[in-house]
Amino acid sequence: MTIYSLSIEELKNIVKDMEVKYQNINLIDHVKSRLKSPKSIIKKMKKKKYNLNYKELIEKINDIAGIRIICPFQENVYIVRELLMQNPKIQVIEEKDYIQKPKKSGYASLHLIVEVPVETDMGKVYVKAEIQIRTMAMDFWASLEHELKYKNSNVTKQTSKKLLKAAKVMKKLDYEMSVLANETR
Ligand code: 0O2
């Protein structure tokens, strides 16, 4: 877990540098980070029917270390993506664009699975981490949906439908705000 924590610090520094460099355009609103708890890791491994051993954990669980980058506008999400892709300090190994192709739930966000080099007593090791990049509106929806449905198996079809409807409102709000921003620039 120490190694995963160090990878989060490394990623936060990369994002800080980005914010300083692009402070004139308010690229990022805020950044959150989290280390997945051992209980959640085991729960996820069981759900995905992985064998409960360290090999499977290291190879298959990509989001033990995670950071979330919240941007004001959707176009900023793709600028941040580009900057991360070009950053020589990290290697992007997988991308999932749930903005272009939202999940059935309505979930929208851009995910990058990256490898981050971390210095340890035993030398450099490459640690996998997940970067979620999304707008403030997407984050608002996802945080509440996470609490109301994603982690709750007793959700009714009606609630799911209402959450999907709210996701459409969230998408429209992002669009309207982008239009407004472009008009005022
Ligand atoms: P938690 O509690 O947030 O950590 P896979 O590629 O399928 O092998 P994975 O990790 O299931 O692996 O991929 P996926 O579907 O891209 O999900 C990664 C993370 O995205 C999830 O982590 C959630 O944080 C978030 N996420 C995905 N789908 C939804 C959704 O419908 N609603 C919300 N609110 N969040 C979602 P965890 O570990 O599942 O959960």
Short mmCIF file of C-alpha atoms in Angstrom, two decimals, residues 22-181:
data_model
loop_
_atom_site.label_atom_id
_atom_site.label_comp_id
_atom_site.label_asym_id
_atom_site.label_seq_id
_atom_site.Cartn_x
_atom_site.Cartn_y
_atom_site.Cartn_z
CA TYR A 22 -1.98 26.42 -17.41
CA GLN A 23 -3.25 28.63 -14.56
CA ASN A 24 -4.31 31.33 -17.05
CA ILE A 25 -7.05 29.09 -18.49
CA ASN A 26 -8.39 27.56 -15.23
CA LEU A 27 -7.81 24.09 -16.62
CA ILE A 28 -8.58 22.14 -13.45
CA ASP A 29 -11.06 22.92 -10.68
CA HIS A 30 -9.76 20.45 -8.10
CA VAL A 31 -8.12 17.07 -7.64
CA LYS A 32 -9.12 14.22 -5.33
CA SER A 33 -7.22 11.07 -4.57
CA ARG A 34 -7.91 7.81 -2.81
CA LEU A 35 -6.29 4.54 -1.92
CA LYS A 36 -8.69 1.61 -2.24
CA SER A 37 -9.22 -0.08 1.12
CA PRO A 38 -8.20 -3.77 1.48
CA LYS A 39 -11.90 -4.56 2.08
CA SER A 40 -12.94 -2.92 -1.22
CA ILE A 41 -10.07 -4.62 -3.07
CA ILE A 42 -11.20 -8.06 -1.87
CA LYS A 43 -14.85 -7.22 -2.65
CA LYS A 44 -13.90 -6.23 -6.21
CA MET A 45 -11.72 -9.34 -6.70
CA LYS A 46 -14.58 -11.58 -5.54
CA LYS A 47 -17.08 -9.75 -7.78
CA LYS A 48 -14.80 -10.23 -10.79
CA LYS A 49 -14.14 -13.85 -9.77
CA TYR A 50 -10.35 -13.36 -9.52
CA ASN A 51 -8.24 -15.66 -7.38
CA LEU A 52 -7.50 -14.00 -4.07
CA ASN A 53 -3.72 -13.78 -4.33
CA TYR A 54 -1.14 -10.99 -4.75
CA LYS A 55 -0.33 -11.93 -8.35
CA GLU A 56 -3.95 -11.41 -9.48
CA LEU A 57 -4.23 -8.32 -7.31
CA ILE A 58 -1.16 -6.64 -8.85
CA GLU A 59 -1.95 -7.72 -12.41
CA LYS A 60 -5.71 -7.20 -12.51
CA ILE A 61 -6.73 -4.52 -10.02
CA ASN A 62 -5.73 -1.28 -11.69
CA ASP A 63 -7.38 1.21 -9.39
CA ILE A 64 -5.86 0.59 -5.96
CA ALA A 65 -4.29 4.01 -6.39
CA GLY A 66 -6.64 6.52 -7.93
CA ILE A 67 -6.79 10.21 -8.59
CA ARG A 68 -9.72 12.18 -9.93
CA ILE A 69 -9.20 15.39 -11.87
CA ILE A 70 -12.26 17.64 -11.93
CA CYS A 71 -12.39 20.22 -14.73
CA PRO A 72 -14.80 23.12 -15.25
CA PHE A 73 -15.54 22.26 -18.90
CA GLN A 74 -15.64 19.14 -21.07
CA GLU A 75 -13.01 20.52 -23.47
CA ASN A 76 -10.61 20.83 -20.50
CA VAL A 77 -11.01 17.10 -19.84
CA TYR A 78 -9.52 16.39 -23.27
CA ILE A 79 -6.73 18.96 -22.80
CA VAL A 80 -5.77 17.23 -19.53
CA ARG A 81 -5.94 13.85 -21.32
CA GLU A 82 -3.58 15.11 -24.03
CA LEU A 83 -1.13 16.53 -21.48
CA LEU A 84 -1.07 13.23 -19.59
CA MET A 85 -0.60 11.26 -22.81
CA GLN A 86 2.39 13.44 -23.68
CA ASN A 87 3.94 13.35 -20.20
CA PRO A 88 7.17 11.35 -20.35
CA LYS A 89 6.98 10.56 -16.61
CA ILE A 90 4.00 8.22 -17.04
CA GLN A 91 2.88 5.55 -19.46
CA VAL A 92 -0.79 5.34 -20.43
CA ILE A 93 -1.64 1.66 -20.83
CA GLU A 94 -5.42 1.81 -21.22
CA GLU A 95 -8.11 4.38 -21.92
CA LYS A 96 -11.86 4.18 -21.36
CA ASP A 97 -13.88 7.09 -22.67
CA TYR A 98 -17.22 6.98 -20.89
CA ILE A 99 -17.88 10.55 -22.07
CA GLN A 100 -18.15 9.60 -25.73
CA LYS A 101 -19.74 6.30 -24.74
CA PRO A 102 -21.43 6.64 -21.32
CA LYS A 103 -22.21 3.54 -19.27
CA LYS A 104 -25.77 2.18 -19.24
CA SER A 105 -26.21 3.82 -15.83
CA GLY A 106 -25.51 7.23 -17.40
CA TYR A 107 -22.00 7.38 -15.88
CA ALA A 108 -19.69 9.71 -17.82
CA SER A 109 -15.98 10.17 -17.18
CA LEU A 110 -12.67 9.62 -18.96
CA HIS A 111 -10.48 6.94 -17.40
CA LEU A 112 -6.80 6.40 -18.00
CA ILE A 113 -4.91 3.47 -16.54
CA VAL A 114 -1.30 4.53 -16.20
CA GLU A 115 2.00 3.18 -14.98
CA VAL A 116 3.86 5.46 -12.62
CA PRO A 117 7.53 4.94 -11.74
CA VAL A 118 8.07 4.95 -7.97
CA GLU A 119 11.48 4.99 -6.25
CA THR A 120 11.77 2.41 -3.47
CA ASP A 121 14.65 0.96 -1.39
CA MET A 122 14.73 -1.87 -3.92
CA GLY A 123 14.95 0.49 -6.87
CA LYS A 124 12.39 1.80 -9.33
CA VAL A 125 9.07 -0.01 -9.61
CA TYR A 126 6.21 0.69 -12.01
CA VAL A 127 2.86 1.00 -10.28
CA LYS A 128 -0.53 0.94 -12.01
CA ALA A 129 -2.98 3.68 -11.12
CA GLU A 130 -6.31 4.96 -12.40
CA ILE A 131 -6.87 8.58 -13.38
CA GLN A 132 -10.50 9.65 -13.72
CA ILE A 133 -10.98 12.96 -15.54
CA ARG A 134 -14.43 14.53 -15.59
CA THR A 135 -16.33 17.82 -15.42
CA MET A 136 -17.83 19.30 -12.26
CA ALA A 137 -21.31 18.31 -13.49
CA MET A 138 -20.21 14.71 -14.20
CA ASP A 139 -18.58 14.56 -10.78
CA PHE A 140 -21.71 15.84 -9.04
CA TRP A 141 -23.84 13.18 -10.74
CA ALA A 142 -21.33 10.34 -10.25
CA SER A 143 -20.74 11.09 -6.56
CA LEU A 144 -24.45 11.02 -5.77
CA GLU A 145 -25.17 8.02 -8.01
CA HIS A 146 -22.28 6.18 -6.33
CA GLU A 147 -24.02 6.69 -2.99
CA LEU A 148 -27.59 6.09 -4.17
CA LYS A 149 -27.14 3.23 -6.63
CA TYR A 150 -23.66 2.05 -7.66
CA LYS A 151 -22.86 0.57 -4.27
CA ASN A 152 -26.45 -0.36 -3.47
CA SER A 153 -27.91 -3.61 -4.79
CA ASN A 154 -31.50 -2.81 -3.68
CA VAL A 155 -32.15 -0.12 -6.22
CA THR A 156 -35.47 -0.09 -8.07
CA LYS A 157 -35.82 0.22 -11.85
CA GLN A 158 -37.61 3.51 -11.29
CA THR A 159 -34.67 4.98 -9.39
CA SER A 160 -32.30 3.84 -12.14
CA LYS A 161 -34.52 5.54 -14.71
CA LYS A 162 -34.57 8.78 -12.72
CA LEU A 163 -30.78 8.70 -12.37
CA LEU A 164 -30.46 8.19 -16.11
CA LYS A 165 -32.76 11.18 -16.66
CA ALA A 166 -30.58 13.23 -14.29
CA ALA A 167 -27.52 12.15 -16.31
CA LYS A 168 -29.11 13.68 -19.42
CA VAL A 169 -29.62 16.95 -17.51
CA MET A 170 -25.96 16.78 -16.41
CA LYS A 171 -24.86 16.36 -20.06
CA LYS A 172 -27.01 19.28 -21.20
CA LEU A 173 -25.65 21.48 -18.41
CA ASP A 174 -22.07 20.74 -19.49
CA TYR A 175 -22.98 21.64 -23.06
CA GLU A 176 -24.73 24.91 -22.06
CA MET A 177 -21.79 25.96 -19.88
CA SER A 178 -19.30 25.28 -22.68
CA VAL A 179 -21.40 27.39 -25.08
CA LEU A 180 -21.52 30.22 -22.51
CA ALA A 181 -17.79 29.99 -21.89
#
